[in-house]
Tab-separated table of N, CA, C and O in Angstrom:
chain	number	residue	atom	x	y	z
A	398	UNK	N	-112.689	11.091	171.202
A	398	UNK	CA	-111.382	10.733	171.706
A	398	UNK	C	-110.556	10.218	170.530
A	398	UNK	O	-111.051	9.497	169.664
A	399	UNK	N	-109.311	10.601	170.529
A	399	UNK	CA	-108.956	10.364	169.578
A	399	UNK	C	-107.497	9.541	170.058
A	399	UNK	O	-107.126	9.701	171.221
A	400	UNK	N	-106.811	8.795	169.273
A	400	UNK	CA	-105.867	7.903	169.554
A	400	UNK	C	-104.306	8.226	168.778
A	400	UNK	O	-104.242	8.007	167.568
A	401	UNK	N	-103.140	8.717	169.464
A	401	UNK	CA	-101.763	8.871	168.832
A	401	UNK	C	-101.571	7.755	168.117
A	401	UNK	O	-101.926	6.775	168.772
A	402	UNK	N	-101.101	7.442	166.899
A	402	UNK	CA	-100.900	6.634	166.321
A	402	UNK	C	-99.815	5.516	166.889
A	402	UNK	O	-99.711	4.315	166.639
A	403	UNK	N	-99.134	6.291	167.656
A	403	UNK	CA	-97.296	5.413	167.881
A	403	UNK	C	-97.428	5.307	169.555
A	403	UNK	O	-96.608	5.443	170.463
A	404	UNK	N	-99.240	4.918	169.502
A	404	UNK	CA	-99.451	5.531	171.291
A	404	UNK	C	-98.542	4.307	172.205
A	404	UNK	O	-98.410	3.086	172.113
A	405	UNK	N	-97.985	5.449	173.170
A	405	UNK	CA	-97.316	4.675	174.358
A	405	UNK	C	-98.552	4.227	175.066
A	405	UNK	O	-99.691	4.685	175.160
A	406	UNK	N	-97.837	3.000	175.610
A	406	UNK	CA	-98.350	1.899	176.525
A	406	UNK	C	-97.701	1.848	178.107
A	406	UNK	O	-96.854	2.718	178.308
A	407	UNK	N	-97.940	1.105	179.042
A	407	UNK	CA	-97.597	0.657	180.393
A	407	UNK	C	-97.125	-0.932	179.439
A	407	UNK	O	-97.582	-1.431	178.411
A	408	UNK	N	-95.890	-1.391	180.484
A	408	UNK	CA	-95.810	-3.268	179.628
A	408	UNK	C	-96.973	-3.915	180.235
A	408	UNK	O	-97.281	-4.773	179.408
A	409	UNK	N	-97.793	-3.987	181.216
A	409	UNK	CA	-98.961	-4.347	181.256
A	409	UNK	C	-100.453	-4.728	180.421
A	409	UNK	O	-101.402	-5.512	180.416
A	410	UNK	N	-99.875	-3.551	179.744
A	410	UNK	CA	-101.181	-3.158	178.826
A	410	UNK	C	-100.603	-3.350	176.783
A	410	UNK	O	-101.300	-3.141	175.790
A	411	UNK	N	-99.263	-3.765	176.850
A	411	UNK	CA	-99.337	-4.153	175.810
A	411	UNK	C	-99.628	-4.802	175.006
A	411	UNK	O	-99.500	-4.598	173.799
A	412	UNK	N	-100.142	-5.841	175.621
A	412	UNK	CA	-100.736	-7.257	174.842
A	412	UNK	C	-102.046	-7.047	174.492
A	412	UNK	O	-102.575	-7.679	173.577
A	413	UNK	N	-102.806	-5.935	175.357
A	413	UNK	CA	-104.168	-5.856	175.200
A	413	UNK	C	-104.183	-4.299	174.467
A	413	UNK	O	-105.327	-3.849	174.523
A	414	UNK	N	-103.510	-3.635	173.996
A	414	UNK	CA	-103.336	-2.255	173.819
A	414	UNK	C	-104.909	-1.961	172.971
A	414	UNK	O	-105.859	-1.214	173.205
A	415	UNK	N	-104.597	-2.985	171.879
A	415	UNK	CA	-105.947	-2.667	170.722
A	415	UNK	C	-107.156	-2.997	171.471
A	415	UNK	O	-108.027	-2.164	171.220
A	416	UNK	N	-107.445	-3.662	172.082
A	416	UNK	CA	-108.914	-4.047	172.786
A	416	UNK	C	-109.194	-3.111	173.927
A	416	UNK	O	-110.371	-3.012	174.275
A	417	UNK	N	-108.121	-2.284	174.672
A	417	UNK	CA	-108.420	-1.157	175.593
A	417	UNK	C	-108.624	0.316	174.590
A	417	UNK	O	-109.325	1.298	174.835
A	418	UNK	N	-107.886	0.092	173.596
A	418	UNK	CA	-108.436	1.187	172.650
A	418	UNK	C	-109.985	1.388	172.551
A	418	UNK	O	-110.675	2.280	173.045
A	419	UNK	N	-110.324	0.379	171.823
A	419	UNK	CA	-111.671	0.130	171.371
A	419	UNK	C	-112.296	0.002	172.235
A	419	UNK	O	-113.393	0.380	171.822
A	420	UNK	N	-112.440	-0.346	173.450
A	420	UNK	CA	-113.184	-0.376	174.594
A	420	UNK	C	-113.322	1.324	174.998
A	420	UNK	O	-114.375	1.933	175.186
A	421	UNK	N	-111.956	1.854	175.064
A	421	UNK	CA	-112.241	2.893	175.549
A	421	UNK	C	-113.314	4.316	174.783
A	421	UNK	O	-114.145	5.052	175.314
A	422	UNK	N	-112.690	4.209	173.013
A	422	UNK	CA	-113.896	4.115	172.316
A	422	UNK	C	-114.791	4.309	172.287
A	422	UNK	O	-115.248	5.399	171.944
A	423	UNK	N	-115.654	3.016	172.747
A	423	UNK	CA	-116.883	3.180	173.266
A	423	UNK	C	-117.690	3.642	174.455
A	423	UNK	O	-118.845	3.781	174.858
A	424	UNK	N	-116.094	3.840	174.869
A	424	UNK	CA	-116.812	4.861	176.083
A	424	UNK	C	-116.521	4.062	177.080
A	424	UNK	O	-116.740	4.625	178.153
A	425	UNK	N	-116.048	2.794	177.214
A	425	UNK	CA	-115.726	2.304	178.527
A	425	UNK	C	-114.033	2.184	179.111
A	425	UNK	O	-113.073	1.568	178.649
A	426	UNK	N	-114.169	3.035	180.284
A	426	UNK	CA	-112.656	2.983	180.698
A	426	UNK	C	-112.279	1.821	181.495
A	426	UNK	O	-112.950	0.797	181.622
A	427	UNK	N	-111.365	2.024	181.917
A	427	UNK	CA	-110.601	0.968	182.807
A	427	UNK	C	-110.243	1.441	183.929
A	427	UNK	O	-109.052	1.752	183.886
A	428	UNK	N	-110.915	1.727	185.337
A	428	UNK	CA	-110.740	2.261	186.100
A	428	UNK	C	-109.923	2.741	186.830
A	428	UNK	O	-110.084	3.803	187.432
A	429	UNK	N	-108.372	1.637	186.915
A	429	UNK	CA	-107.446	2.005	187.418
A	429	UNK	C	-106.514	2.857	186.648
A	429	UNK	O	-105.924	3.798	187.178
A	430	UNK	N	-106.388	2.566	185.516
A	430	UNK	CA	-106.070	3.275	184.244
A	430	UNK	C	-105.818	5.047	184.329
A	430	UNK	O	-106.531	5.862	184.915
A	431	UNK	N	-104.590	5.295	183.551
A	431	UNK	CA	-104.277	6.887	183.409
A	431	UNK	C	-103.942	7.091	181.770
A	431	UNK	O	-103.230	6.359	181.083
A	432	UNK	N	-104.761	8.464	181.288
A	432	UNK	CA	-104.227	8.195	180.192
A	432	UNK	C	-103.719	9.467	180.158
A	432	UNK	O	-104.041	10.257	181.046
A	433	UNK	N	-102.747	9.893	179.007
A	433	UNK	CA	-101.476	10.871	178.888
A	433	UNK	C	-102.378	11.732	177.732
A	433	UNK	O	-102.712	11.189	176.679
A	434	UNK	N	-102.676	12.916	178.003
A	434	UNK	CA	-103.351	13.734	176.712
A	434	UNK	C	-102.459	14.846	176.374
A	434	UNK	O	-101.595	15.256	177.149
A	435	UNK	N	-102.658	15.291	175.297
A	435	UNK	CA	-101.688	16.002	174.559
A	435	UNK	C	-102.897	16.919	174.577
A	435	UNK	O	-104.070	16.678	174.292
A	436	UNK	N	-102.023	18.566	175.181
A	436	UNK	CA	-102.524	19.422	175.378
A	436	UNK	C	-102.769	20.449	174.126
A	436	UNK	O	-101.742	21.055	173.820
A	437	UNK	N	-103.589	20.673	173.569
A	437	UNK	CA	-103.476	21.995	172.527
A	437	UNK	C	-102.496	23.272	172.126
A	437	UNK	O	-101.616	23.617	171.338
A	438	UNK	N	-103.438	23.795	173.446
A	438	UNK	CA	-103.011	25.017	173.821
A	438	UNK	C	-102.831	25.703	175.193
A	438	UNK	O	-103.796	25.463	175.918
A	439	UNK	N	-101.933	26.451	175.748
A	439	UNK	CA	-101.509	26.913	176.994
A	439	UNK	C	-99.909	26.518	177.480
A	439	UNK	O	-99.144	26.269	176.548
A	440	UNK	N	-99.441	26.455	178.640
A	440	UNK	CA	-98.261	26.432	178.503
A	440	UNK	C	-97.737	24.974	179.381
A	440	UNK	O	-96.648	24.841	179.939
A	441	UNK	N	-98.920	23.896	179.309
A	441	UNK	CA	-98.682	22.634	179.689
A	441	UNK	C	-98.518	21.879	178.058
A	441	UNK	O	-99.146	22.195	177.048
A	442	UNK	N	-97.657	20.997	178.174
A	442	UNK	CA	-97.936	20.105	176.506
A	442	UNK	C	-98.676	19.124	176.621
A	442	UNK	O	-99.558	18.921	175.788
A	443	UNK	N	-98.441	18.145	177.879
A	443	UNK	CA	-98.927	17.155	177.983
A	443	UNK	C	-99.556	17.425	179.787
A	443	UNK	O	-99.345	18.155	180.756
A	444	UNK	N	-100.404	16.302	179.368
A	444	UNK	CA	-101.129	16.039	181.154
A	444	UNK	C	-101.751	14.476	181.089
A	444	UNK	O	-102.300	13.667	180.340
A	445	UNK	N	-101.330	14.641	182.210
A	445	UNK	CA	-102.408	13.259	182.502
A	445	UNK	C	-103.223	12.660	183.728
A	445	UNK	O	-102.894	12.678	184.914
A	446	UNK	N	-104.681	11.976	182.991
A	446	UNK	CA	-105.593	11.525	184.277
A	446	UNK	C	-105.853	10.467	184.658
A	446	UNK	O	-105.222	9.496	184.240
A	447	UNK	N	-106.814	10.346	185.523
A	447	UNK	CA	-107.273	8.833	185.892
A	447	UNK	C	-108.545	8.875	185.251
A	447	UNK	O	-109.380	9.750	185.484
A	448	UNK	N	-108.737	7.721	184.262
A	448	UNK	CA	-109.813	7.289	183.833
A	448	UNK	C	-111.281	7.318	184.357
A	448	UNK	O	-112.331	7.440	183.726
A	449	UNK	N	-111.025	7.154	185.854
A	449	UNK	CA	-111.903	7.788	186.558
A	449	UNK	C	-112.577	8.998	186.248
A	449	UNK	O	-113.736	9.268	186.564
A	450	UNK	N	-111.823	9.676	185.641
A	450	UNK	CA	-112.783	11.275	185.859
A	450	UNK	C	-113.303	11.256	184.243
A	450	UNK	O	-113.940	12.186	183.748
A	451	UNK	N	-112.936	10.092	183.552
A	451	UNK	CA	-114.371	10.297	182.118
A	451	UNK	C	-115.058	10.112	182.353
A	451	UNK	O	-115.920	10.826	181.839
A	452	UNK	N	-115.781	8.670	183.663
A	452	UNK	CA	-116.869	9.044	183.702
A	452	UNK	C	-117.540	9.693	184.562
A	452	UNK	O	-118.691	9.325	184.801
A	453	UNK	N	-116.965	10.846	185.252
A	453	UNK	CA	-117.155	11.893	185.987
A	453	UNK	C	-117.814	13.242	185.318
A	453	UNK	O	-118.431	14.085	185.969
A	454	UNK	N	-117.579	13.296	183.934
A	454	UNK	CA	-117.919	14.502	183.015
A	454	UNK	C	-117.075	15.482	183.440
A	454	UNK	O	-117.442	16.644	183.265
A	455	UNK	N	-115.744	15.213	184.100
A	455	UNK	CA	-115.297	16.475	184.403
A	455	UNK	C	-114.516	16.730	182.901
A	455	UNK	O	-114.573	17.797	182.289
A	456	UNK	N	-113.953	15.807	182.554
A	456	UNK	CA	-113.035	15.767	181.171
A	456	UNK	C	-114.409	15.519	179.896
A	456	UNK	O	-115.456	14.944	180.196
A	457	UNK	N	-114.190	15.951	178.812
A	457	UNK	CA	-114.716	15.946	178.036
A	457	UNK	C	-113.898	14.729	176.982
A	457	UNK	O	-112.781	14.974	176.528
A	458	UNK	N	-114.560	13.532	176.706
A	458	UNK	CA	-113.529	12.459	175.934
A	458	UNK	C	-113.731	12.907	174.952
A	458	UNK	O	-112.927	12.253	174.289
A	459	UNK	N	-114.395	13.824	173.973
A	459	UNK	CA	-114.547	13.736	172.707
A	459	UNK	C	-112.961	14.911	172.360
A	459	UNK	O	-112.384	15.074	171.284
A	460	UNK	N	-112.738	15.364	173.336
A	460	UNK	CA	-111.837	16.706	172.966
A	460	UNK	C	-110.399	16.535	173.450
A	460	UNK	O	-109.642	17.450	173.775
A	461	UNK	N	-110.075	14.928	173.450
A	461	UNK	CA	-108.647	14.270	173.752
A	461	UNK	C	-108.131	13.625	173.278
A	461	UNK	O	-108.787	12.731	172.746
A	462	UNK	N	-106.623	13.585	173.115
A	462	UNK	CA	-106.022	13.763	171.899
A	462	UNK	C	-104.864	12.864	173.385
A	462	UNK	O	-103.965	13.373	174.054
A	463	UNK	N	-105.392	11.511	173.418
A	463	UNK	CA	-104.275	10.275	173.535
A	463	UNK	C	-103.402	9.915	173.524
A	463	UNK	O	-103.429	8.917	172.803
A	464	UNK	N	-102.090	10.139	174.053
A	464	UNK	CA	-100.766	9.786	173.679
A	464	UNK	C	-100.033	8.787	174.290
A	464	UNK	O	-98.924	8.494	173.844
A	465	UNK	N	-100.616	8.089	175.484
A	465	UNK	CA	-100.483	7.028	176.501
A	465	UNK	C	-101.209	6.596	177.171
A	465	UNK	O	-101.902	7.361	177.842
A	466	UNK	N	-101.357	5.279	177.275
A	466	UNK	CA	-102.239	4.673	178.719
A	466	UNK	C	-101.149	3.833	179.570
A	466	UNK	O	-100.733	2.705	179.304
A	467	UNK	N	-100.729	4.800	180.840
A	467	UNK	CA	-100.604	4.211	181.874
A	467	UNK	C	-101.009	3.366	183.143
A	467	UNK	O	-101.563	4.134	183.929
A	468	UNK	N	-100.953	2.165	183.619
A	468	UNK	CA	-101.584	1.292	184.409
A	468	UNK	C	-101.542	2.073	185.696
A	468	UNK	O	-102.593	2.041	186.338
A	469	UNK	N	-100.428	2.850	186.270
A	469	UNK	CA	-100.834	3.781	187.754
A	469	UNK	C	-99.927	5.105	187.399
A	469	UNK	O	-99.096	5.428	186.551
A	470	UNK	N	-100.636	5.735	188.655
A	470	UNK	CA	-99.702	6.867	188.847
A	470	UNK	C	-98.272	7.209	188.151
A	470	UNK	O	-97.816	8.031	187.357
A	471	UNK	N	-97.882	6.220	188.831
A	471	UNK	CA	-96.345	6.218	188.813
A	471	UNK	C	-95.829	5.660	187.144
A	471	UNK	O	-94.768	6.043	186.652
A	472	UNK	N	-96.634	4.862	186.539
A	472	UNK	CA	-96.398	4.617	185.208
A	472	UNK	C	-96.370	5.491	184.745
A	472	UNK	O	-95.431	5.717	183.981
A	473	UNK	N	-97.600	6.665	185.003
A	473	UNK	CA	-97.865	7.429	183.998
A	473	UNK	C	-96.701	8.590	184.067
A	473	UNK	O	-96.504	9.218	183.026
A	474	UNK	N	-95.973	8.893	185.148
A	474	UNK	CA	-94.823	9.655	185.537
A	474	UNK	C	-93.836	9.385	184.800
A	474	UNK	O	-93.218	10.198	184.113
A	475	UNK	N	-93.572	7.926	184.923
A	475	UNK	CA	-92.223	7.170	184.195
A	475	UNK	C	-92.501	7.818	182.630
A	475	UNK	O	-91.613	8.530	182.160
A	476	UNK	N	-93.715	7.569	181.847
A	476	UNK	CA	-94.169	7.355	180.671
A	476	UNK	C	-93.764	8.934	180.308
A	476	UNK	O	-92.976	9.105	179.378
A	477	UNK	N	-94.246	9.993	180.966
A	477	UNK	CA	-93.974	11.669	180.510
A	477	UNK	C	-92.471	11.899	180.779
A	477	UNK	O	-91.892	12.820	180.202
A	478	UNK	N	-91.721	10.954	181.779
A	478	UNK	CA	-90.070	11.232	181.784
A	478	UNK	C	-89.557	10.281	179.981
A	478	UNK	O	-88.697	10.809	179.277
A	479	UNK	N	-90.116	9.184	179.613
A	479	UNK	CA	-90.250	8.846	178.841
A	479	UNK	C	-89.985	9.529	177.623
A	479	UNK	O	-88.911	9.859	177.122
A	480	UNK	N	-91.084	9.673	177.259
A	480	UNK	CA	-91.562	10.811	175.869
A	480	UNK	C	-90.885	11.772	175.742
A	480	UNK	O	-90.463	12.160	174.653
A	481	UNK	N	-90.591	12.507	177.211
A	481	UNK	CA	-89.361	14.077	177.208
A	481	UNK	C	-88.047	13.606	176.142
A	481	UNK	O	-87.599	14.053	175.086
A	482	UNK	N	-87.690	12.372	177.109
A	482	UNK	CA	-86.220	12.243	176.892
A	482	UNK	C	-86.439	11.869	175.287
A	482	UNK	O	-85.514	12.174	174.534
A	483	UNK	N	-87.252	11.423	174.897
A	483	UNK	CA	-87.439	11.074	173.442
A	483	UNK	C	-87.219	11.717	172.392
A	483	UNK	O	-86.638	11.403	171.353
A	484	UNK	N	-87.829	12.844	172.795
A	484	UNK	CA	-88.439	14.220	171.848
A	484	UNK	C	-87.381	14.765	172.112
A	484	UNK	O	-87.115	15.383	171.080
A	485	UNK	N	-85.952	15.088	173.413
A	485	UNK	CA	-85.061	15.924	173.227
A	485	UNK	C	-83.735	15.277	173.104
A	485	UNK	O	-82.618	15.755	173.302
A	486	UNK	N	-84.201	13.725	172.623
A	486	UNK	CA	-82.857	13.009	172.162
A	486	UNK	C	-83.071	13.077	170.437
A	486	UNK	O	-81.981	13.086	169.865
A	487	UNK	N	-83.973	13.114	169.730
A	487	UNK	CA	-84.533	13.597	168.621
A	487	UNK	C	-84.590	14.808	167.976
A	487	UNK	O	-84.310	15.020	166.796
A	488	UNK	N	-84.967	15.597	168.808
A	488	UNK	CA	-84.969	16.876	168.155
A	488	UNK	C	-83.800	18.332	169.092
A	488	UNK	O	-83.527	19.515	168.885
A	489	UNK	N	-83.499	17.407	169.990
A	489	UNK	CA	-82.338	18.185	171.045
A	489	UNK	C	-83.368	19.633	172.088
A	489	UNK	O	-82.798	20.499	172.752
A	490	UNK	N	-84.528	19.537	171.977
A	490	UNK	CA	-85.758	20.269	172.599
A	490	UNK	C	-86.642	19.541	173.218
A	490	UNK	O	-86.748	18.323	173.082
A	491	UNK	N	-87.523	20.443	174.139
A	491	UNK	CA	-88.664	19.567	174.570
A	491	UNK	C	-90.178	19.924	174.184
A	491	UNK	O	-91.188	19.929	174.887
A	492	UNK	N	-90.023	20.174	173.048
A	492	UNK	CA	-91.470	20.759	172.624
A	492	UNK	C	-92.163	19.771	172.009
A	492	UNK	O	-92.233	19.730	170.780
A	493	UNK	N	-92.895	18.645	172.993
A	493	UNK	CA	-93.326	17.332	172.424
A	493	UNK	C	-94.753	17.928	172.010
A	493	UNK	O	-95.577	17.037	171.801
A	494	UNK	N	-95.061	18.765	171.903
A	494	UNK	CA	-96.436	18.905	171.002
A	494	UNK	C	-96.157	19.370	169.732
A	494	UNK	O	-97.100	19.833	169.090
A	495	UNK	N	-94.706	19.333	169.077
A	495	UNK	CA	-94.762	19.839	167.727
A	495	UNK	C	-94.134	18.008	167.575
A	495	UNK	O	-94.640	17.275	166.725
A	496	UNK	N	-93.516	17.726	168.095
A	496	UNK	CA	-92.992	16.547	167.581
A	496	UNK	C	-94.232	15.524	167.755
A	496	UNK	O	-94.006	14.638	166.931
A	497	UNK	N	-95.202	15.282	168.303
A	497	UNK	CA	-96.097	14.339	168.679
A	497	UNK	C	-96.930	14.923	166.816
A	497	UNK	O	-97.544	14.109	166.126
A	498	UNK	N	-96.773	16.053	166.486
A	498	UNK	CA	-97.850	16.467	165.666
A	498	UNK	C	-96.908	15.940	164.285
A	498	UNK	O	-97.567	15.411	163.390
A	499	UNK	N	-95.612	16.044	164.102
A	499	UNK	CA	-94.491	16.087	163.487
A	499	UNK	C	-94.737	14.442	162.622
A	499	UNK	O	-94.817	14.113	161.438
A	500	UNK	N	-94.806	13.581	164.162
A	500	UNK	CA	-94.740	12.388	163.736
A	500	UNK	C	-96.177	11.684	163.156
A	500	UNK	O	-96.294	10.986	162.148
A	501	UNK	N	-97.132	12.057	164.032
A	501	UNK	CA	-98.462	11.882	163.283
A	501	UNK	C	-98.384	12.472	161.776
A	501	UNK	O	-98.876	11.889	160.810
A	502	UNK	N	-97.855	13.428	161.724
A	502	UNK	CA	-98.762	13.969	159.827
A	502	UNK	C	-97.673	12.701	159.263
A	502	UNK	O	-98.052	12.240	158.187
A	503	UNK	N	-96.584	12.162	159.727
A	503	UNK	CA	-95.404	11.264	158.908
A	503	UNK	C	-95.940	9.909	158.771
A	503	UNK	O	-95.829	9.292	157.712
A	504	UNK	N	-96.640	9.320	160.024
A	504	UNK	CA	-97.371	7.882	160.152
A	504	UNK	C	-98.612	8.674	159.422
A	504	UNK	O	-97.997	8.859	158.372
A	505	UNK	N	-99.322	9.013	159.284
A	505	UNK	CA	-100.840	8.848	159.088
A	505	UNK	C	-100.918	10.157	157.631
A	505	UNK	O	-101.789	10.083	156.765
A	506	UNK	N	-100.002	11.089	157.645
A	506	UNK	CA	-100.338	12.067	156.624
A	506	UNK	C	-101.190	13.143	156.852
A	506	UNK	O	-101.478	14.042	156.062
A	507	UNK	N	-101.635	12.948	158.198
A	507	UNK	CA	-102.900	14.180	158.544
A	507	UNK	C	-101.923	14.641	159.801
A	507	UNK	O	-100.904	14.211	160.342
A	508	UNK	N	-103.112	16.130	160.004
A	508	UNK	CA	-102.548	16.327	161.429
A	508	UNK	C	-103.724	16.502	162.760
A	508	UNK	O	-104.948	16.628	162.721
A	509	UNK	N	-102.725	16.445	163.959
A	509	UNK	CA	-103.455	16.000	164.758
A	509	UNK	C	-104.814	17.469	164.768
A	509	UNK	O	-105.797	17.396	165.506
């Protein structure tokens, strides 16, 4: 599992952002918890689940690529209306998987 550098939060979860990282990490989620993954490839960019289903084995954590943890549903809705408006007040488009990749190689120098 891997972590967006500039990762969005719920205001809930900001105070604790780094210790739900690392928890999650190790493999332990937070049950009520949704997190926002940045899709590869196909014609979704982003998606997002309930923490619930990592430890379900339906999702594979090693092969997710993090871009938010939302506290419910509805956060996690707000959070992808969020990021849109971000990426097409920025780049005047909505192709947040070149800009999510754009801004990582700029913070970190690598890419996702």
């Amino acid at each position: 599992m891997k972590f967006y550098k500039n990762l969005y939060v719920s205001d809930g979860y900001k105070k604790k952002k780094e210790k739900l990282v690392q928890k999650m990490k190790d493999g332990k989620y937070p049950l009520s918890a949704f997190v926002l993954v940045l899709i590869e490839n196909g014609p979704n960019q982003m998606e997002f689940y309930p923490t619930a289903m990592l430890y379900q084995g339906y999702l594979k954590a090693d092969n997710l690529y993090v871009v938010g943890l939302a506290e419910s549903y509805m956060d996690a809705v707000y959070m992808v209306e969020e990021i849109t408006r971000e990426v097409y007040e920025s780049t005047g488009t909505a192709d947040i998987r070149s800009y999510m990749k754009s801004q990582e190689k700029q913070t970190t120098g690598t890419d996702i």
